[in-house]
Coordinates of C-alpha atoms in Angstrom, one line a residue:
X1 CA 68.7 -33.9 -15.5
X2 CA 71.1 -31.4 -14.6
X3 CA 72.9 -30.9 -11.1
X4 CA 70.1 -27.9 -10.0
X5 CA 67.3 -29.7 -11.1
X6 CA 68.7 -32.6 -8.9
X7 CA 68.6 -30.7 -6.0
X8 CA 65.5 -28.7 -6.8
X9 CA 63.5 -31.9 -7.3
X10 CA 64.9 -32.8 -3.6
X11 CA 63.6 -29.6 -2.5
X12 CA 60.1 -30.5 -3.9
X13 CA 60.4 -33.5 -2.5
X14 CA 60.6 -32.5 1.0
X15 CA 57.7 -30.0 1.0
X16 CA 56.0 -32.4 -0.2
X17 CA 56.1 -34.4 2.8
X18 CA 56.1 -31.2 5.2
X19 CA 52.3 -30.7 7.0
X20 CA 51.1 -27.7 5.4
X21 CA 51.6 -24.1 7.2
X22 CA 55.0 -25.1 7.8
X23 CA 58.5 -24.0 7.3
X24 CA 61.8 -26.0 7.4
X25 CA 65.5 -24.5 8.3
X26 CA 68.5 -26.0 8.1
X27 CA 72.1 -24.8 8.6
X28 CA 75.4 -25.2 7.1
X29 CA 78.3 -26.8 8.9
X30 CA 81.1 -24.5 10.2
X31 CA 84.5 -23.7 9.1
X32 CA 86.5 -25.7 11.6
X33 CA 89.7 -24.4 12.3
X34 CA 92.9 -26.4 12.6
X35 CA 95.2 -24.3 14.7
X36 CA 95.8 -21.1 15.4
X37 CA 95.4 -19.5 11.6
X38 CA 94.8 -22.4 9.2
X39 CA 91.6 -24.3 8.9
X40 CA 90.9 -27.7 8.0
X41 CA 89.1 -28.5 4.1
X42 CA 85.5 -27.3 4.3
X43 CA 83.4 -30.4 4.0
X44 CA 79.5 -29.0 3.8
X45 CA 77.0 -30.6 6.5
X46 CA 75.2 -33.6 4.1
X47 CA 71.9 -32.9 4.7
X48 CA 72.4 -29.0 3.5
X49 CA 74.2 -29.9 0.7
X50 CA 71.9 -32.6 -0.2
X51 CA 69.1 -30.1 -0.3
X52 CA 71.0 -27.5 -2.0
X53 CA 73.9 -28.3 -3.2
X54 CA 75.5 -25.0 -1.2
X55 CA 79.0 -25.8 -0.6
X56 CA 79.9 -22.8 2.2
X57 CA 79.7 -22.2 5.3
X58 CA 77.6 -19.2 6.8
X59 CA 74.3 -20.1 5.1
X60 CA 71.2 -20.9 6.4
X61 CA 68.7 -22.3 3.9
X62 CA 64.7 -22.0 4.6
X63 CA 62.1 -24.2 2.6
X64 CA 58.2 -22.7 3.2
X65 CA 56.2 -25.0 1.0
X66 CA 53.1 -23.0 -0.8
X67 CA 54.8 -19.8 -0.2
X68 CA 53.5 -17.2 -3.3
X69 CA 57.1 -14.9 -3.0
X70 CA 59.3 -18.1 -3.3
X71 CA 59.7 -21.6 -1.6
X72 CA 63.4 -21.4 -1.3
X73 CA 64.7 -18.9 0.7
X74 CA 69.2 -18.9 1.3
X75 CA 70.8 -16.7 4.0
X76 CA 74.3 -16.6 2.9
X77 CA 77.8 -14.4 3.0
X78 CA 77.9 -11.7 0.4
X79 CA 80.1 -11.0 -2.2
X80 CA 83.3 -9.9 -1.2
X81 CA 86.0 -8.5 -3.6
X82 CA 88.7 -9.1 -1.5
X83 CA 87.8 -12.1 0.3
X84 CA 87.7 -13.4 -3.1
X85 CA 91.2 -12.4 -3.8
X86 CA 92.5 -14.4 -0.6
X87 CA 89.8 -17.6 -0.4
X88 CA 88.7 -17.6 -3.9
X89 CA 85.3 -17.9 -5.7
X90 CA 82.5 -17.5 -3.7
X91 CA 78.3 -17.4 -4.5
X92 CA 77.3 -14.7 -2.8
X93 CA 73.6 -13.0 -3.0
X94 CA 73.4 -13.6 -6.3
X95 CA 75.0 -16.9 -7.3
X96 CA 72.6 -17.7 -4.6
X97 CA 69.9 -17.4 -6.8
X98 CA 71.3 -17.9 -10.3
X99 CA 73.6 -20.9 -9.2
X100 CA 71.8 -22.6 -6.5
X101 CA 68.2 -22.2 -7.8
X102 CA 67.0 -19.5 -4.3
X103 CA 63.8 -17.7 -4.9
X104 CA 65.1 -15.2 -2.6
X105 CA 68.7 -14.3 -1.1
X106 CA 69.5 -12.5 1.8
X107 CA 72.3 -11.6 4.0
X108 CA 73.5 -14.1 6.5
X109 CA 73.8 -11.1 9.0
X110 CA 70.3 -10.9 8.1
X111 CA 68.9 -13.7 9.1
X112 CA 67.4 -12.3 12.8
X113 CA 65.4 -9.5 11.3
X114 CA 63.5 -12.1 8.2
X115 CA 63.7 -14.9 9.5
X116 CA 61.0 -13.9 12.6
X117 CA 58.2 -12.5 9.4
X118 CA 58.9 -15.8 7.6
X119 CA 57.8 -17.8 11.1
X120 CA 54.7 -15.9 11.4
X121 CA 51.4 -17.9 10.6
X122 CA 53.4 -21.0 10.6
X123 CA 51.8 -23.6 12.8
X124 CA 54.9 -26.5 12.4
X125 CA 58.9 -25.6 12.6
X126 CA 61.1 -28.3 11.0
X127 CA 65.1 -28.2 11.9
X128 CA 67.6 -30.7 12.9
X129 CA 66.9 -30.3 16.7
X130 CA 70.5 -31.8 17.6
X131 CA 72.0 -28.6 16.0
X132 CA 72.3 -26.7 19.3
X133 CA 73.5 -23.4 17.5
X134 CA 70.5 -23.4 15.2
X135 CA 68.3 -24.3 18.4
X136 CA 69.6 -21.8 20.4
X137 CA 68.9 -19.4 18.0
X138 CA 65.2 -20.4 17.1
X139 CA 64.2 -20.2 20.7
X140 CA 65.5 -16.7 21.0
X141 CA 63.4 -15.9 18.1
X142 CA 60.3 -18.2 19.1
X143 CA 60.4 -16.0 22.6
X144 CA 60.7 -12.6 20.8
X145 CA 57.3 -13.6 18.5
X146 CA 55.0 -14.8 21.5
X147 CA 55.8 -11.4 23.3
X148 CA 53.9 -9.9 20.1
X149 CA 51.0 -13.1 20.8
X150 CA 48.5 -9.4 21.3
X151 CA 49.5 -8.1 18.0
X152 CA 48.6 -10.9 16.4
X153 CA 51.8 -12.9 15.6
X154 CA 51.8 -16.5 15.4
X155 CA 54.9 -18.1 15.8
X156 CA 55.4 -22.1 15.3
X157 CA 54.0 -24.1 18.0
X158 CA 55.1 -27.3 16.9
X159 CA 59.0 -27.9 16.8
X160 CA 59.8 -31.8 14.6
X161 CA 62.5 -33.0 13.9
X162 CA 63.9 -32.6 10.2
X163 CA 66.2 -35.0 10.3
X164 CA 63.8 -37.5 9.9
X165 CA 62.2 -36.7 6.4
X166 CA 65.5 -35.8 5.2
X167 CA 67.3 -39.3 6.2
X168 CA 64.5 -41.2 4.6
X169 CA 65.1 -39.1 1.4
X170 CA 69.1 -39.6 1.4
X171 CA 68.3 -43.8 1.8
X172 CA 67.0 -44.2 -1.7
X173 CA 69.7 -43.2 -4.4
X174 CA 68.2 -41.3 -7.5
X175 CA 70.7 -41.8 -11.0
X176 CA 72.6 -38.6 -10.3
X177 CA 73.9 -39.7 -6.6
X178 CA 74.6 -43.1 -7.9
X179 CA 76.8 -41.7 -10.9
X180 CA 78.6 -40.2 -8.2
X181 CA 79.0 -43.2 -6.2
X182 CA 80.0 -45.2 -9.1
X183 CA 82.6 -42.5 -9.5
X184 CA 83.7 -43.0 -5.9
X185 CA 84.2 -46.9 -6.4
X186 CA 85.9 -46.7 -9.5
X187 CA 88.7 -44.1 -8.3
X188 CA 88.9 -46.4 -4.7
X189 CA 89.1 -50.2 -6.9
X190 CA 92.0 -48.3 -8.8
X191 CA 93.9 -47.1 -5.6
X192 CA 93.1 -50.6 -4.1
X193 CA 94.7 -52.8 -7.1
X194 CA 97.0 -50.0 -7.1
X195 CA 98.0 -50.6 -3.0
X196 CA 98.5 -54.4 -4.2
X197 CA 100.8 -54.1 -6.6
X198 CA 103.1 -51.8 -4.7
X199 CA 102.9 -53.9 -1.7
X200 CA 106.3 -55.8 -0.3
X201 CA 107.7 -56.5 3.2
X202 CA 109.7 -53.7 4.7
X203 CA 107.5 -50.8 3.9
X204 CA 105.7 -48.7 6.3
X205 CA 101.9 -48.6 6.7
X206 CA 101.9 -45.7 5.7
X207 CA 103.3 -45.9 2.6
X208 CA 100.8 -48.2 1.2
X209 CA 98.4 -45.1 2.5
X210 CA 100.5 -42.9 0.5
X211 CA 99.5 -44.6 -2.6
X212 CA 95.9 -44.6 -2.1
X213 CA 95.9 -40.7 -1.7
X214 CA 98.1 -40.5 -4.6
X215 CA 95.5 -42.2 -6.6
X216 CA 92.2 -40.7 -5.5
X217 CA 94.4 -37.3 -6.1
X218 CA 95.7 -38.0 -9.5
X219 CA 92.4 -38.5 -10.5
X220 CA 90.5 -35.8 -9.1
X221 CA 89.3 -37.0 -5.8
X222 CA 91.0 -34.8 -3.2
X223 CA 89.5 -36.6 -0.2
X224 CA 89.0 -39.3 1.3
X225 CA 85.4 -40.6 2.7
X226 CA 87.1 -40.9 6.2
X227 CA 90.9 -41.9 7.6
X228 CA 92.0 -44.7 6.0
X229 CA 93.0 -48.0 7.6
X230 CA 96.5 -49.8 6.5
X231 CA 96.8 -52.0 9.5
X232 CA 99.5 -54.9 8.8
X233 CA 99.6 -58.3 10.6
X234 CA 97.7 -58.0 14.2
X235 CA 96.9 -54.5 13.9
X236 CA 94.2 -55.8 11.8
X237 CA 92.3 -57.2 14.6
X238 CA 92.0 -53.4 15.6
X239 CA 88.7 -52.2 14.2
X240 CA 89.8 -48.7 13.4
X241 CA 93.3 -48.7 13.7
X242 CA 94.3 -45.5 11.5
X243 CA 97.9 -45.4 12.9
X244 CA 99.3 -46.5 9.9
X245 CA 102.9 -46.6 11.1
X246 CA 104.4 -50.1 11.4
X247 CA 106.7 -51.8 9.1
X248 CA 104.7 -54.5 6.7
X249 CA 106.2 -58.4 7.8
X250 CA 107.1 -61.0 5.6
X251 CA 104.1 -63.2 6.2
X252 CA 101.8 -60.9 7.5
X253 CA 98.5 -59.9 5.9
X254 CA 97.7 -56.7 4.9
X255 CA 94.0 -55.3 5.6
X256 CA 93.3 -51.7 4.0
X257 CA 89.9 -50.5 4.6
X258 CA 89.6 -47.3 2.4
X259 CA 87.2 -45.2 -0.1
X260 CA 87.1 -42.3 -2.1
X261 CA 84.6 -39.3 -1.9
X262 CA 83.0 -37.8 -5.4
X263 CA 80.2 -34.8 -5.0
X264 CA 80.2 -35.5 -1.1
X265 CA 79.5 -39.1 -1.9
X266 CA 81.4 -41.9 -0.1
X267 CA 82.8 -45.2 -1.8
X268 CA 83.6 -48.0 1.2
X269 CA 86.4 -51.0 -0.1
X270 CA 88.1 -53.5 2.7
X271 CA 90.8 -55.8 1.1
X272 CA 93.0 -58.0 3.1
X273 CA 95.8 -59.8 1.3
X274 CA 99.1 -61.2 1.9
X275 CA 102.6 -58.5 1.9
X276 CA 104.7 -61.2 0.4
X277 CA 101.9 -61.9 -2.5
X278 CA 101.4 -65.5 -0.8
X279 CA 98.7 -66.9 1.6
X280 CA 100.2 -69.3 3.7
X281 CA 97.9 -72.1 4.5
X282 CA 96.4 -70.8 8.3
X283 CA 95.5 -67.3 6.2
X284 CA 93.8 -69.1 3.4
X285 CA 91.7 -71.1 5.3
X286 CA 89.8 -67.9 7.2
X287 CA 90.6 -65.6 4.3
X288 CA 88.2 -68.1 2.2
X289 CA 86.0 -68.5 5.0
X290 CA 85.3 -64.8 5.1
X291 CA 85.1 -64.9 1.2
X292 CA 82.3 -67.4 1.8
X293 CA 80.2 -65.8 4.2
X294 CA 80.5 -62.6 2.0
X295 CA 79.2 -64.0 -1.2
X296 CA 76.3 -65.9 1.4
X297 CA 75.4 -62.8 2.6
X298 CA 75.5 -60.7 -1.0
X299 CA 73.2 -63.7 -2.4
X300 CA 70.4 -62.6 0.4
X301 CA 69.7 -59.2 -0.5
X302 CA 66.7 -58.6 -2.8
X303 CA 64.0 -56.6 -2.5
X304 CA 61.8 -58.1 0.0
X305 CA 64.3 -59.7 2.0
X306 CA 65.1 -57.9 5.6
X307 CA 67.9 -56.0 6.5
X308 CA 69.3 -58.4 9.2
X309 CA 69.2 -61.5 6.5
X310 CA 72.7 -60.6 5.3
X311 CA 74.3 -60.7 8.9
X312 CA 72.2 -63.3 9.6
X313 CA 73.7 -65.2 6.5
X314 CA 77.4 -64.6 7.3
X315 CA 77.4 -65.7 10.7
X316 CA 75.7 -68.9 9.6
X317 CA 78.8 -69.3 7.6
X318 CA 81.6 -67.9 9.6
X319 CA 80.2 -69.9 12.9
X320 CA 79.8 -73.2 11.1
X321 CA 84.3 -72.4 9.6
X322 CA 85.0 -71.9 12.9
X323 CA 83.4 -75.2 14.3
X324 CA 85.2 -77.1 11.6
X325 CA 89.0 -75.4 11.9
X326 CA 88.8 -76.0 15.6
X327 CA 88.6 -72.4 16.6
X328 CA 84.9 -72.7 18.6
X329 CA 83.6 -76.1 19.9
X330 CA 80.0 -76.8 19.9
X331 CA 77.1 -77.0 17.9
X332 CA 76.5 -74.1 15.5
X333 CA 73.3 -73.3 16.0
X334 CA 73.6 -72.8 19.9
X335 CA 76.7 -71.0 19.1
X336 CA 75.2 -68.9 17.1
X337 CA 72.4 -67.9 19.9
X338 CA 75.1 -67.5 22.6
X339 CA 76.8 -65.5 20.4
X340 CA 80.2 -67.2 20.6
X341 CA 81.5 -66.0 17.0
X342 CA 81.7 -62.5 18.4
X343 CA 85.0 -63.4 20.0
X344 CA 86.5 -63.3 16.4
X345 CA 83.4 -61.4 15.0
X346 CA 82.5 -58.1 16.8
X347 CA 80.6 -56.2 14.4
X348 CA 77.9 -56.2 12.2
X349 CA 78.2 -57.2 8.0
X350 CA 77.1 -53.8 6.9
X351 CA 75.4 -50.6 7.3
X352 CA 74.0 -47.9 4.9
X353 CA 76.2 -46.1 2.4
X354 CA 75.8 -42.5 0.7
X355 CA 77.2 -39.5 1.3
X356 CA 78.0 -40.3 5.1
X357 CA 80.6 -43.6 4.7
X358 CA 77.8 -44.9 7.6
X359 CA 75.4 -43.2 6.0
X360 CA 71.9 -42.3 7.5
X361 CA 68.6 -44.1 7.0
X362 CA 66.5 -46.4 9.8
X363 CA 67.4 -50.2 10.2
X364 CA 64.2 -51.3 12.1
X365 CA 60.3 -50.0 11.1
X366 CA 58.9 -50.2 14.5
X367 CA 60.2 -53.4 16.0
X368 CA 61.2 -55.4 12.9
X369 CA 63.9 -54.9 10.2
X370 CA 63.8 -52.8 7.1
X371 CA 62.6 -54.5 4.6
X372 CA 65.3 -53.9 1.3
X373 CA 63.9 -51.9 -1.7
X374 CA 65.6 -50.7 -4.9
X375 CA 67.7 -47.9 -4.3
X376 CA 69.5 -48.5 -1.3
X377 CA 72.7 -48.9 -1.3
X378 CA 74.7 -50.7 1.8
X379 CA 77.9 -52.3 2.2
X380 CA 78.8 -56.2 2.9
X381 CA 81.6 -56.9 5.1
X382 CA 82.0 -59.7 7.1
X383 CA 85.4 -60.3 9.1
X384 CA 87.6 -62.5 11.2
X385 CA 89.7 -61.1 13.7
X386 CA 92.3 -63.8 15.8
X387 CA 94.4 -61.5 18.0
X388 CA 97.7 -62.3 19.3
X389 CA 96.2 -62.1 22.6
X390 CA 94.0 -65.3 21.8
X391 CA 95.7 -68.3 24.0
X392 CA 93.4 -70.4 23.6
X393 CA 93.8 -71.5 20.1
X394 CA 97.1 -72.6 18.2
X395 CA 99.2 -70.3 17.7
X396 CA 99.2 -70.6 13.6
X397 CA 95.6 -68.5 13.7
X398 CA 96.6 -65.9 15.7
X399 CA 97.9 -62.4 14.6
X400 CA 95.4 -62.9 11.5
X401 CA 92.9 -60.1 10.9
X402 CA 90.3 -60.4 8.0
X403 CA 88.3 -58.5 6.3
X404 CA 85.9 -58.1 2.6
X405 CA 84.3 -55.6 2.2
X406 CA 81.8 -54.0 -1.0
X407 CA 79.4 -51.7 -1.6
X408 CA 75.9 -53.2 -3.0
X409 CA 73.0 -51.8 -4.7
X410 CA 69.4 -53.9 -4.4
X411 CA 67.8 -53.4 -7.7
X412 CA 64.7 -54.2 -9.0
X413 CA 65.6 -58.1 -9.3
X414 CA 67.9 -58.2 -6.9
X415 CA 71.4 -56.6 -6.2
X416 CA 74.7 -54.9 -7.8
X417 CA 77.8 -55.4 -5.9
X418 CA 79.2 -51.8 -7.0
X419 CA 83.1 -52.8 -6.3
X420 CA 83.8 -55.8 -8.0
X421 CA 86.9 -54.6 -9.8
X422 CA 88.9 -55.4 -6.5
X423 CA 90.2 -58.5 -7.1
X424 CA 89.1 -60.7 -4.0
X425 CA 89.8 -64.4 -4.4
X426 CA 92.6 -66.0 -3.5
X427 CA 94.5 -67.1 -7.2
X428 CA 93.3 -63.1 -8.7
X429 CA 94.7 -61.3 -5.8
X430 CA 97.9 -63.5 -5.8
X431 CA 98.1 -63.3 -9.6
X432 CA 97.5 -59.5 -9.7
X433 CA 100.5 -59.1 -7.0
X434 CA 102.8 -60.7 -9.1
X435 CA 101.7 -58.5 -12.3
X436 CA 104.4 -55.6 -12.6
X437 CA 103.8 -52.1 -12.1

């Protein structure tokens, strides 16, 4: 299957599932603008570029199932000569239509004067109603067609929501996006057993970062799936610390939670490991804990099973650790339903991965969980997190922040953990720190 036909089958897809006499619109994200004259990376809104695989911004895309002149309609900049000399390649009306697979192209500056003829006889309007530009604009256009109501226009009278046809889509991976994915993982485990190797005390968080980038970079994957964390000794116990700044301790443990992005598709690897190379007793008794619950909660998912099962799985495990190293008192089971592990546990064990790193997709059908088919792809990452703050244990937990994190496919048997060529026990990360560069 080639990359159009990929997104062209998406397409058909979609109308598919659309009510007849309707019409879909979707927008691309902006150029956002760093400062004054400089702009950040264009990064395409997901959605559009999963049904088009359009990667500018100005466009508006338009999908009117059952339409005789062409189902695929893409507003879109056109082709400038010198624009191209100072930005580079661009579509324009016609790569629009011999690149991206558009029945029709149009101006983007166009888009008020069509787009009202293409609405009229259409009885259903699908767009992502928390875009308030595209909103904003629809209702100017919606207003302007029931003014003509006597000349026998019929503008949309139902507005849905096409966010929600498109996320259920984007939750089941076809071959093509997983490739990608795969691609993601690889090009993350490298810069991952790359960051352990290179690791020693005295070197700045951000360092360690430094090496990642280099890595996704060297081998063609320019950005990240979002900010990196490198967050040394307690800073670990900070969910989303991105500061990246400290000097590494001898003694400390290192937790890097970072991925790689391929075609707009994320990869998602946490690792925590020691800076010296060496757990010391306190860090290998929760590291292995973790490591436990992980490989509990990655032996629940199968088709069939629910998506709470895995979370459900780890605390089991982690609760019942902490009971027996002292850290919570009690039974487990009444733990567990007061919820005491989320003093070291504050977060759930995974959520859905794809071309968002927490990717889109429902976790309940009405008021039960998901139920896991093939095709979905989520992550696994339990945690411990035992602050400095924490004065009511011994002081030999504290400062120690934990996490494991992969990326698993459920297949038709079962599941794929996608990231397994981060080393993760103890004796292989230990023995691939003290392998030389």
């Amino acid at each position: 299957m080639t990359i159009s036909s990929e997104f062209k089958q998406r397409r058909k897809h979609l109308m598919r599932r659309m009510k007849k006499r309707s019409l879909a619109l979707i927008a691309a994200a902006p150029a956002a603008r760093r400062n004054r004259d400089a702009e950040y990376p264009y990064r395409q809104n997901s959605d559009f570029y999963y049904l088009t695989g359009f990667n500018e911004p100005d466009a508006v895309a338009v999908f009117i199932p059952g339409r005789e002149q062409g189902e695929f309609i893409l507003f879109c900049r056109e082709y400038d000569e010198t624009m191209a000399i100072w930005t580079g390649r661009h579509a324009g009306l016609d790569g629009a239509r011999e690149q991206f697979g558009a029945d029709e192209a149009h101006p983007i500056g166009k888009l008020d004067e069509v787009l009202p003829s293409l609405m009229d006889g259409r009885e259903r309007l699908y767009y992502p109603l928390g875009d308030e530009g595209l909103r904003s604009r629809i209702s100017t256009i919606l207003a302007a067609l029931r003014e003509r109501a006597r000349a026998g226009v019929r503008p949309p009278s139902a507005l849905i929501d096409l966010d929600g046809l498109v996320h259920e889509m984007r939750l089941f991976k076809s071959p093509a996006e997983l490739a990608s994915m795969r691609r993601a993982m690889e090009v993350s485990a490298a810069a991952h057993r790359r960051a352990m190797r290179i690791c020693r005390p005295g070197l700045r968080e951000y360092e360690i970062e430094a090496e990642l980038l280099h890595e996704f970079t060297r081998q063609g994957l320019r950005s990240p799936a979002y900010s990196s964390i490198v967050a040394g000794g307690n800073n670990a116990c900070v969910l989303h610390y991105i500061h990246n700044e400290d000097v590494l301790q001898d003694g400390d443990l290192l937790l890097i939670d970072a991925g790689a992005e391929c075609d707009n598709y994320a990869a998602d690897i946490t690792r925590t490991f020691p800076v010296n190379g060496r757990f010391t007793a306190p860090q290998r008794q929760l590291y292995e804990l973790v490591l436990d619950a992980q490989a509990a909660a990655i032996a629940s998912i199968r088709p069939g099973r629910r998506w709470n099962e895995p979370h459900e799985a780890a605390v089991q495990v982690l609760t019942k650790g902490l009971v027996k190293l002292g850290l919570l008192r009690g039974r487990v089971a009444k733990l567990i339903h007061d919820e005491a592990y989320k003093k070291f546990y504050m977060h759930r064990t995974g959520h859905w991965l794809g071309m968002d790193v927490h990717d889109v997709g429902d976790y309940k059908a009405g008021d039960d969980w998901r139920v896991l088919e093939p095709g979905m792809v989520l992550t696994v990452e339990p945690g411990l997190y035992v602050s400095e703050s924490c004065a009511d244990v011994e002081e030999h937990w504290r400062g120690i922040g934990i996490r494991i994190e992969d990326d698993v496919l459920v297949t038709e048997k079962g599941c794929e953990v996608l990231t397994a060529a981060v080393p993760k026990s103890v004796a292989d990360i230990e023995a691939l720190m003290r392998a030389e560069m």
